[in-house]
Amino acid sequence: MSKSLKGLLTLLRLPPAAAEVLSTLLTERKALTLTELTELTGYAKSHISTALQMLEGAYLVERSVYGKKHVFKARVDVIQELITKHLIAIRTRISQALSEIDVSTKLYETLQKIDMEFDEIIKKLEERERN
């Protein structure tokens, strides 16, 4: 489990257990069973099951049947879209703040630079999503 990845996913408003499960699926880079997720995260099966239901409902995880077991895999494409949407929301807030701040202030100058940098990052992410 990656604490920094879990932290990022928590910033995207995922509950801690769901962020932990998704972080584990992303770092393991393979489909995992409920039992494997329980062992890797330390959460009880009931917590993992609830987290997986939430993640499946948000299309962040997909379930497949492997033999007699269900396995779960992270949907990286959807996660990338979610991150892009959150960056767009942040940029929108920055743009709104710029319209309310005196243009002669240092804060305005700083936010304007951040706004331009966010614009570049978002364009790159959207281009990757199209390819």
Coordinates of C-alpha atoms in Angstrom, one line a residue:
M1 CA 0.0 0.0 0.0
S2 CA 1.2 3.5 -0.9
K3 CA 0.4 6.1 1.8
S4 CA 0.9 8.9 -0.7
L5 CA -1.4 7.3 -3.3
K6 CA -4.0 6.6 -0.6
G7 CA -3.7 10.3 0.5
L8 CA -4.3 11.4 -3.1
L9 CA -7.4 9.2 -3.4
T10 CA -8.7 10.5 -0.1
L11 CA -8.4 14.0 -1.5
L12 CA -10.6 12.8 -4.3
R13 CA -13.3 12.3 -1.6
L14 CA -13.0 8.5 -1.3
P15 CA -13.6 7.1 2.2
P16 CA -10.4 5.8 3.8
A17 CA -11.2 2.1 3.3
A18 CA -12.1 2.6 -0.3
A19 CA -8.9 4.7 -0.9
E20 CA -6.9 1.9 0.7
V21 CA -8.4 -0.8 -1.4
L22 CA -8.0 1.2 -4.6
S23 CA -4.4 2.1 -3.7
T24 CA -3.7 -1.5 -3.1
L25 CA -5.2 -2.6 -6.4
L26 CA -3.2 0.1 -8.2
T27 CA 0.2 -0.7 -6.6
E28 CA -0.2 -4.5 -6.9
R29 CA -1.0 -4.0 -10.7
K30 CA -3.2 -7.1 -10.9
A31 CA -6.6 -8.3 -10.0
L32 CA -7.0 -9.4 -6.4
T33 CA -9.5 -11.5 -4.5
L34 CA -11.4 -10.3 -1.4
T35 CA -9.2 -12.5 0.7
E36 CA -6.0 -11.0 -0.8
L37 CA -7.3 -7.5 -0.3
T38 CA -8.1 -8.3 3.3
E39 CA -4.6 -9.6 3.9
L40 CA -2.9 -6.7 2.1
T41 CA -4.9 -3.9 3.7
G42 CA -5.6 -5.3 7.2
Y43 CA -9.2 -4.4 6.9
A44 CA -12.0 -6.8 7.8
K45 CA -13.7 -8.5 4.9
S46 CA -16.9 -6.6 5.7
H47 CA -15.1 -3.3 5.3
I48 CA -13.4 -4.4 2.1
S49 CA -16.7 -5.7 0.7
T50 CA -18.4 -2.4 1.4
A51 CA -15.5 -0.4 -0.1
L52 CA -15.6 -2.6 -3.2
Q53 CA -19.3 -2.1 -3.7
M54 CA -18.8 1.7 -3.5
L55 CA -15.8 1.5 -5.9
E56 CA -17.7 -0.7 -8.4
G57 CA -20.7 1.7 -8.2
A58 CA -18.3 4.6 -9.1
Y59 CA -16.8 2.4 -11.9
L60 CA -13.4 2.7 -10.3
V61 CA -13.1 -1.1 -9.9
E62 CA -14.3 -3.9 -12.1
R63 CA -15.1 -7.4 -10.9
S64 CA -14.4 -10.6 -12.9
V65 CA -14.8 -14.2 -12.1
Y66 CA -11.6 -16.3 -12.0
G67 CA -12.4 -19.9 -11.4
K68 CA -14.8 -19.9 -8.4
K69 CA -13.6 -16.6 -7.1
H70 CA -14.3 -13.0 -7.8
V71 CA -11.3 -10.8 -8.5
F72 CA -11.2 -7.0 -8.6
K73 CA -9.1 -4.8 -10.7
A74 CA -8.7 -1.0 -10.7
R75 CA -10.0 0.9 -13.7
V76 CA -7.1 3.2 -14.4
D77 CA -8.9 5.1 -17.2
V78 CA -11.7 6.1 -14.9
I79 CA -9.3 7.1 -12.1
Q80 CA -7.4 9.3 -14.6
E81 CA -10.7 10.9 -15.6
L82 CA -11.6 11.5 -11.9
I83 CA -8.3 13.2 -11.2
T84 CA -8.7 15.4 -14.3
K85 CA -12.2 16.4 -13.2
H86 CA -10.9 17.4 -9.8
L87 CA -8.1 19.4 -11.3
I88 CA -10.6 21.2 -13.5
A89 CA -12.7 22.0 -10.5
I90 CA -9.7 23.4 -8.7
R91 CA -8.8 25.5 -11.7
T92 CA -12.3 26.8 -11.9
R93 CA -12.1 28.0 -8.3
I94 CA -8.8 29.6 -9.0
S95 CA -10.3 31.5 -12.0
Q96 CA -13.2 32.6 -9.9
A97 CA -10.9 33.8 -7.2
L98 CA -8.9 35.8 -9.8
S99 CA -12.0 37.7 -10.7
E100 CA -12.4 38.8 -7.1
I101 CA -8.9 39.8 -6.3
D102 CA -7.2 43.1 -6.9
V103 CA -5.0 42.7 -10.0
S104 CA -2.2 44.7 -8.5
T105 CA -1.6 42.2 -5.6
K106 CA 1.1 39.5 -5.4
L107 CA -1.7 37.0 -4.7
Y108 CA -3.3 37.8 -8.1
E109 CA 0.0 37.3 -9.8
T110 CA 0.7 34.0 -8.0
L111 CA -2.8 32.6 -8.7
Q112 CA -2.6 33.7 -12.4
K113 CA 0.6 31.6 -12.8
I114 CA -1.0 28.7 -11.0
D115 CA -4.0 29.0 -13.3
M116 CA -1.8 28.9 -16.4
E117 CA 0.1 25.9 -15.1
F118 CA -3.2 24.0 -14.2
D119 CA -4.4 24.8 -17.8
E120 CA -1.3 23.1 -19.3
I121 CA -1.6 20.1 -17.0
I122 CA -5.3 19.6 -17.8
K123 CA -4.6 19.9 -21.5
K124 CA -2.0 17.2 -21.3
L125 CA -4.2 14.9 -19.2
E126 CA -7.1 15.4 -21.6
E127 CA -4.9 14.6 -24.6
R128 CA -3.7 11.4 -22.9
E129 CA -7.3 10.4 -22.3
R130 CA -8.1 10.8 -26.0
N131 CA -5.2 8.6 -27.0

